[in-house]
Coordinates of C-alpha atoms and ligand atoms in Angstrom, one line a residue:
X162 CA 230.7 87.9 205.7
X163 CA 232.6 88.6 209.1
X164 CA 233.0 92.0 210.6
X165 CA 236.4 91.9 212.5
X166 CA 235.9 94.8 214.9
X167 CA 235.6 98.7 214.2
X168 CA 237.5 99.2 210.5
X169 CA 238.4 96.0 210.1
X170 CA 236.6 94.9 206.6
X171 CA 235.5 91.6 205.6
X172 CA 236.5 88.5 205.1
X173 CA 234.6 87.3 201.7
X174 CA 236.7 84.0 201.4
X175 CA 235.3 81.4 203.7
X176 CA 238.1 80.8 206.2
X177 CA 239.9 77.1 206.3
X178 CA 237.5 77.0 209.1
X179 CA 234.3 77.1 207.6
X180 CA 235.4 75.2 204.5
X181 CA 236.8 72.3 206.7
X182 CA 232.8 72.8 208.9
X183 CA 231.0 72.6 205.4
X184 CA 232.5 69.2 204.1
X185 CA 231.9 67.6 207.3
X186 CA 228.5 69.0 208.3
X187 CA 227.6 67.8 204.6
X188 CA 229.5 64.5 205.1
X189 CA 227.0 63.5 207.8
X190 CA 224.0 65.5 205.7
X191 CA 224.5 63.1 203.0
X192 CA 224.8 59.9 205.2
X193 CA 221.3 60.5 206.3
X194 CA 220.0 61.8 203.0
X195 CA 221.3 58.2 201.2
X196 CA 218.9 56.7 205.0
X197 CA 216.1 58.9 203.9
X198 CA 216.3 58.5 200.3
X199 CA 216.4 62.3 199.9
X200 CA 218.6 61.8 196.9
X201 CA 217.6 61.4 193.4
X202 CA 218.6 60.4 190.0
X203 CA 218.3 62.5 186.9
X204 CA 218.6 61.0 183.1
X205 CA 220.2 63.2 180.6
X206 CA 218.8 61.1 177.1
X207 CA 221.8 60.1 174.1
X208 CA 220.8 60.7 170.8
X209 CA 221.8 58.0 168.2
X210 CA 223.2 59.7 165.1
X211 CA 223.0 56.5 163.1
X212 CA 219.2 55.9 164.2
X213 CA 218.4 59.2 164.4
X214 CA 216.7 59.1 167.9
X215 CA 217.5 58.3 171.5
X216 CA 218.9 55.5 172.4
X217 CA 219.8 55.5 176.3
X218 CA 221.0 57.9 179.0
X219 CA 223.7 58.7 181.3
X220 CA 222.3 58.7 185.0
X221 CA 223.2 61.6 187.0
X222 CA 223.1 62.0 190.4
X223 CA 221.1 65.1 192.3
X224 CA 220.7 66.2 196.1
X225 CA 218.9 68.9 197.0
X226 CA 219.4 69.6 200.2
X227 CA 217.1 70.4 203.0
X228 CA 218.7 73.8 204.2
X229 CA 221.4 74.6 201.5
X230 CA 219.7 73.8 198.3
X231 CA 220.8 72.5 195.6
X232 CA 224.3 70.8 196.2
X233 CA 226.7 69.8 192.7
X234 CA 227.3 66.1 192.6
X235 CA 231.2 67.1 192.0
X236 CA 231.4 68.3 195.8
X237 CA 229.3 65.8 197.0
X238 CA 231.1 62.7 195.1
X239 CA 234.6 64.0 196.7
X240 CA 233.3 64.4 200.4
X241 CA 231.7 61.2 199.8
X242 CA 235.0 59.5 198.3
X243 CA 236.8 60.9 201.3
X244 CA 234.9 58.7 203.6
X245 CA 233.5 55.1 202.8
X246 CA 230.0 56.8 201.9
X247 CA 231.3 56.6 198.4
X248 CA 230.8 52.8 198.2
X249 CA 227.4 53.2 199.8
X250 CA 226.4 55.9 197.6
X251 CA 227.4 54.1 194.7
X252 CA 225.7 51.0 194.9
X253 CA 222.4 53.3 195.6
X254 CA 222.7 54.8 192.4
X255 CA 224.0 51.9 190.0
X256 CA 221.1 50.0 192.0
X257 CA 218.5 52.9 191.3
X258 CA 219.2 53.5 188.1
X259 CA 219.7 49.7 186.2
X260 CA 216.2 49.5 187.9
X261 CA 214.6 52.1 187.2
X262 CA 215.5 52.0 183.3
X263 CA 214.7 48.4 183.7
X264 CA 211.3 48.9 184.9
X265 CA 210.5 51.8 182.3
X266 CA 211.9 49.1 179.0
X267 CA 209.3 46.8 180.3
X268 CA 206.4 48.8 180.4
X269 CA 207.3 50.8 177.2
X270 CA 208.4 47.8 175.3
X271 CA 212.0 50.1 174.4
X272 CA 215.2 48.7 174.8
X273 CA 217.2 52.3 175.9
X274 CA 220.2 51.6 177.4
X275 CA 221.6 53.4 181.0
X276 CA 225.4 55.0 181.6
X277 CA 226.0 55.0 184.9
X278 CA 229.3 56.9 186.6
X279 CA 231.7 54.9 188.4
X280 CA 234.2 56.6 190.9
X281 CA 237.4 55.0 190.9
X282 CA 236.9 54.0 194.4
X283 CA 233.7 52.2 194.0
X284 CA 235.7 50.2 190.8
X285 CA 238.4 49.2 192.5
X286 CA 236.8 47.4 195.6
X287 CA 237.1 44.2 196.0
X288 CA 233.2 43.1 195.4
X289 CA 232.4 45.7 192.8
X290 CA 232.3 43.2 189.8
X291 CA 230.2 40.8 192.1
X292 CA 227.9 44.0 193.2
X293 CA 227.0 45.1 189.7
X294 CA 226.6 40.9 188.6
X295 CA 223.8 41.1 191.6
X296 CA 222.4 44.2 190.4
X297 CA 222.1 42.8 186.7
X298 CA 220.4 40.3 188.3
X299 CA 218.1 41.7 190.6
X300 CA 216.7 44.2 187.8
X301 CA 216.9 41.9 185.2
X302 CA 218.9 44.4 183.3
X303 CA 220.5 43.1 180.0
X304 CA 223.7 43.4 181.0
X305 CA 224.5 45.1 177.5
X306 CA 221.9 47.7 178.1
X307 CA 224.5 48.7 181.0
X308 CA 227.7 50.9 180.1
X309 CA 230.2 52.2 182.8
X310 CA 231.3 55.7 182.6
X311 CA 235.0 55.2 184.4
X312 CA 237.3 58.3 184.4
X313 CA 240.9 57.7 184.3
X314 CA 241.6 60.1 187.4
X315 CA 243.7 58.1 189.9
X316 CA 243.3 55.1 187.8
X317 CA 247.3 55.0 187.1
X318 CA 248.3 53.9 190.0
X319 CA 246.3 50.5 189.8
X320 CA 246.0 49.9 186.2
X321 CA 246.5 46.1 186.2
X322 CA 244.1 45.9 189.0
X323 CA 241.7 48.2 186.8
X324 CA 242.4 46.3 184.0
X325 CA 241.5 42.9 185.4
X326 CA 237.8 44.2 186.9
X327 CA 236.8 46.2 183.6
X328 CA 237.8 42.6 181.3
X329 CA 235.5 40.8 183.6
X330 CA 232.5 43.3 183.4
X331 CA 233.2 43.3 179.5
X332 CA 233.0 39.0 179.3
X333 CA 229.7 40.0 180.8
X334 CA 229.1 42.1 178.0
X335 CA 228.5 45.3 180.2
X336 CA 230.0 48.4 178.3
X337 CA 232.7 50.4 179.3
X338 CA 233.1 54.0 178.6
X339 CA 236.4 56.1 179.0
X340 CA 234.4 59.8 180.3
X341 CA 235.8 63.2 180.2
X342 CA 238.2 62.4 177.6
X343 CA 241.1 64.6 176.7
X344 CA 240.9 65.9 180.1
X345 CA 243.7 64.2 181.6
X346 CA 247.3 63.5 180.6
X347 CA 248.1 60.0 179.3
X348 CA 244.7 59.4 177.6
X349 CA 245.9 58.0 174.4
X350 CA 247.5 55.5 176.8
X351 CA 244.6 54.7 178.6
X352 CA 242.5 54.1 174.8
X353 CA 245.0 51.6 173.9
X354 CA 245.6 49.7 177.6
X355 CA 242.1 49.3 178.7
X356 CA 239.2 47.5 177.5
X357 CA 237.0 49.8 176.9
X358 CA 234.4 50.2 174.0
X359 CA 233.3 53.9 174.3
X360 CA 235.2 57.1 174.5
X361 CA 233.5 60.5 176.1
X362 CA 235.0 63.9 174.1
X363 CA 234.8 66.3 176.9
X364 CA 232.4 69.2 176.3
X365 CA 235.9 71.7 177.0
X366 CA 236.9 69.7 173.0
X367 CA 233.7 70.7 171.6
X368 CA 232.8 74.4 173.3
X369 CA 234.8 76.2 170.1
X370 CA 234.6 73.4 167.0
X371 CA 231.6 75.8 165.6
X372 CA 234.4 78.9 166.1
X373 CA 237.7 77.4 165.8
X374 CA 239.3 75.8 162.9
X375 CA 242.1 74.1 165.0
X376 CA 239.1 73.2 168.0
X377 CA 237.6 71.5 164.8
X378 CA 240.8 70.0 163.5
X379 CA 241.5 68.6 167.0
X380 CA 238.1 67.0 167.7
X381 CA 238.5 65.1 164.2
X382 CA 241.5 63.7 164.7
X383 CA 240.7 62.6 168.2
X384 CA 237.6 60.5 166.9
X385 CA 239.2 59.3 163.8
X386 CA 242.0 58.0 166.6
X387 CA 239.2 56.2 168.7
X388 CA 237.5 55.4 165.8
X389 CA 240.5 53.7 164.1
X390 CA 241.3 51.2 167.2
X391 CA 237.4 50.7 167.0
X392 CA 235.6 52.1 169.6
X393 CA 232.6 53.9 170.1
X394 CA 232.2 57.8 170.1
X395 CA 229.8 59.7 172.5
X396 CA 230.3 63.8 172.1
X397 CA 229.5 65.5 175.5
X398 CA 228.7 69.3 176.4
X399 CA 226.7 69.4 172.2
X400 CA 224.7 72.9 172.9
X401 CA 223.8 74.2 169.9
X402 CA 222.5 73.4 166.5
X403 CA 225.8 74.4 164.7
X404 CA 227.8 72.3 167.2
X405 CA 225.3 69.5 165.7
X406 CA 225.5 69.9 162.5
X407 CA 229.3 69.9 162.5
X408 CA 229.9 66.8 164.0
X409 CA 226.9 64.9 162.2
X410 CA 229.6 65.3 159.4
X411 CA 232.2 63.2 161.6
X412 CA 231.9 59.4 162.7
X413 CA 230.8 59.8 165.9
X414 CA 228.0 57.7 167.5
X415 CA 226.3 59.6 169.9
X416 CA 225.4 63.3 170.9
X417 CA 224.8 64.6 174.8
X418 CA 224.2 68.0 175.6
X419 CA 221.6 70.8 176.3
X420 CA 221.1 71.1 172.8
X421 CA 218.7 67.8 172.9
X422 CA 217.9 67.9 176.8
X423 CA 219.3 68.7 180.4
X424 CA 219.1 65.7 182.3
X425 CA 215.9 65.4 183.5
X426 CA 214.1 63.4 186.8
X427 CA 212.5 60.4 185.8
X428 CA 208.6 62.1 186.1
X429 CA 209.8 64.2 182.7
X430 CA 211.4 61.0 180.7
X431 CA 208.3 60.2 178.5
X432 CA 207.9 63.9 177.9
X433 CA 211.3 64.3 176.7
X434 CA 211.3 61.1 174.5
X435 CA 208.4 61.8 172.6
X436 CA 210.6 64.6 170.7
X437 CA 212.6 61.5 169.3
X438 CA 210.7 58.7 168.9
Ligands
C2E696 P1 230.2 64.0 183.9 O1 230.1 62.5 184.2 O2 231.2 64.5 182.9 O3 228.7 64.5 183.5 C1 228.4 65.4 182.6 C2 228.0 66.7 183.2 O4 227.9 67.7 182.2 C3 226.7 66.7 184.0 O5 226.9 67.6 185.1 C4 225.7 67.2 183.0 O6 224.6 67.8 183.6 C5 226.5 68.3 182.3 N1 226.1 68.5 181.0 C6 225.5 67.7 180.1 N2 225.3 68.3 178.9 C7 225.8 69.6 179.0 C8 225.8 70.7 178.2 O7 225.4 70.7 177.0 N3 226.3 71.9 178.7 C9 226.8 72.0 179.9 N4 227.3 73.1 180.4 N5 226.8 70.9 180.8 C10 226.3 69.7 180.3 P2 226.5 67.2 186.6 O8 225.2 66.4 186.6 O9 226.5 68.5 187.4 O10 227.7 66.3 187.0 C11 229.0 66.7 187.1 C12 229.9 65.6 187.4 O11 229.6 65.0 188.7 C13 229.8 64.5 186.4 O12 230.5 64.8 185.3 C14 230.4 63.3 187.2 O13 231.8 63.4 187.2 C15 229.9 63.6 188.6 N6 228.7 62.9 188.8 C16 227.4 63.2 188.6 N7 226.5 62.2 188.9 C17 227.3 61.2 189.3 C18 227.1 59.8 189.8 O14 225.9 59.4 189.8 N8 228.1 59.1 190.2 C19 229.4 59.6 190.1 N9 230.4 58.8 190.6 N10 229.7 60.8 189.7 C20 228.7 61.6 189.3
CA697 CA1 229.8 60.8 182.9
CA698 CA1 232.0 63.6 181.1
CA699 CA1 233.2 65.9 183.9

């Protein structure tokens, strides 16, 4: 808040000024932060309709930063895909993550599976297929434990380049998930054109399907679509019980949401598991 003189009021937007001073103070922040591993990854847990228990997690990123707090991946992720950092950043977590989940199979004899999120950026440079081959490597991560969460945001402009990386990763058997689907514009397109096996329904599908007939007519058709050209169904955003029980009636294969668990850091896992064995 700025006092401009005598009566002059407020100013409660931050100027262009201040915006412009927070991305790049936080642009540098997050360099050293990725340096002094002050960054962290959190694991929000799938449940398997089919098996009726958990079956892997999506790996989500955290920074909580030494001065500001807590600061949402969504802001971080863009400054960072405004700069190079995003490549970087990216291999950290695809790194962290296939490792950690590797590590925690082998000493709990489980076979969960890990979704990581890909920015576009990080997909289409030139070593990424090469980086995550190493990393599948390196962990010893069965490579169909891994699934790619790609969103189709900027992906139009380079869709056979897209196309070539994601047929690649798929001969490796690494899975590929469409996320935050029915968000953007063409994504019936995107079902049919890329090789993916997994679809995301965005939580914004889901938030009324316990309240709204046409919500609920709209979610069914969208998974009996995906369904029909054979992929794999993963409902985000599931929050409560009625949500659940609504689409337990539906073919979809997996639930995510608050409802089950918040993503949690890797110390609460085991606690969080033993609800679903
Ligand atoms: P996303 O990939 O769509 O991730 C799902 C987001 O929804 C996560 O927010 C998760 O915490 C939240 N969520 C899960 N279940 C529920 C629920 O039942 N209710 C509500 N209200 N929210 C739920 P988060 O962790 O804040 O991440 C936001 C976005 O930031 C992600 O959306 C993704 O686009 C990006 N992001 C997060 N971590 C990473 C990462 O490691 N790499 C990349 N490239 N992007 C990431
Ligand atoms: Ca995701
Ligand atoms: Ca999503
Ligand atoms: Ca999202």
């Amino acid at each position: 808040v700025k006092m401009n003189g005598k009566n002059n009021f407020m100013v409660f937007n931050p100027s262009m000024n201040e915006i412009i001073q927070r991305k790049a103070s936080l642009q540098q922040d997050l360099k050293q932060a990725l340096k002094n591993k002050q960054l962290e990854i959190y694991y929000q847990p799938k449940f398997d309709l089919a098996s009726n228990r958990y079956d892997g997690f999506e790996a989500l990123v955290r920074w909580n930063h030494d001065e500001r707090g807590f600061i949402p991946p969504l802001e971080f992720i863009r400054i960072a895909e405004e700069s190079n950092l995003i490549i970087e950043l990216g291999d950290w977590i695809l790194e962290e993550s296939c490792r950690f989940i590797s590590n925690y199979n082998l000493s709990h004899q489980s076979s969960y599976s890990i979704a990581v999120n890909i920015s576009t950026f990080q997909l289409l440079n030139d070593d990424f297929e090469e980086k995550v081959t190493n990393v599948l490597e390196e962990t010893g991560l069965d490579p169909c434990l891994l699934e790619l969460e790609i969103t189709e945001t900027m992906l139009m402009n380079s869709m056979s380049i897209a196309y070539e990386k994601l047929k690649f990763l798929r001969e490796k058997n690494i899975s590929i998930a469409l996320d935050d689907f029915g968000t953007g514009y063409s994504s019936l397109t995107y079902l049919k054109s890329l090789p993916i096996t997994t679809v995301k329904l965005d939580k914004s599908f889901i938030d009324d399907i316990a309240t709204d007939k046409l919500s609920l007519k709209i979610v069914e058709n969208v998974i009996q679509i995906a369904k029909n050209i054979g992929l794999k169904i993963v409902v985000e955003g599931v929050e409560t019980i009625d949500q659940l029980e609504i689409l337990k009636d539906l073919p979809c294969n997996k639930i995510q949401g608050y409802y089950f668990s918040k993503p949690v850091s890797k110390l609460n896992l085991t606690e969080v598991l033993s609800e679903y064995p």
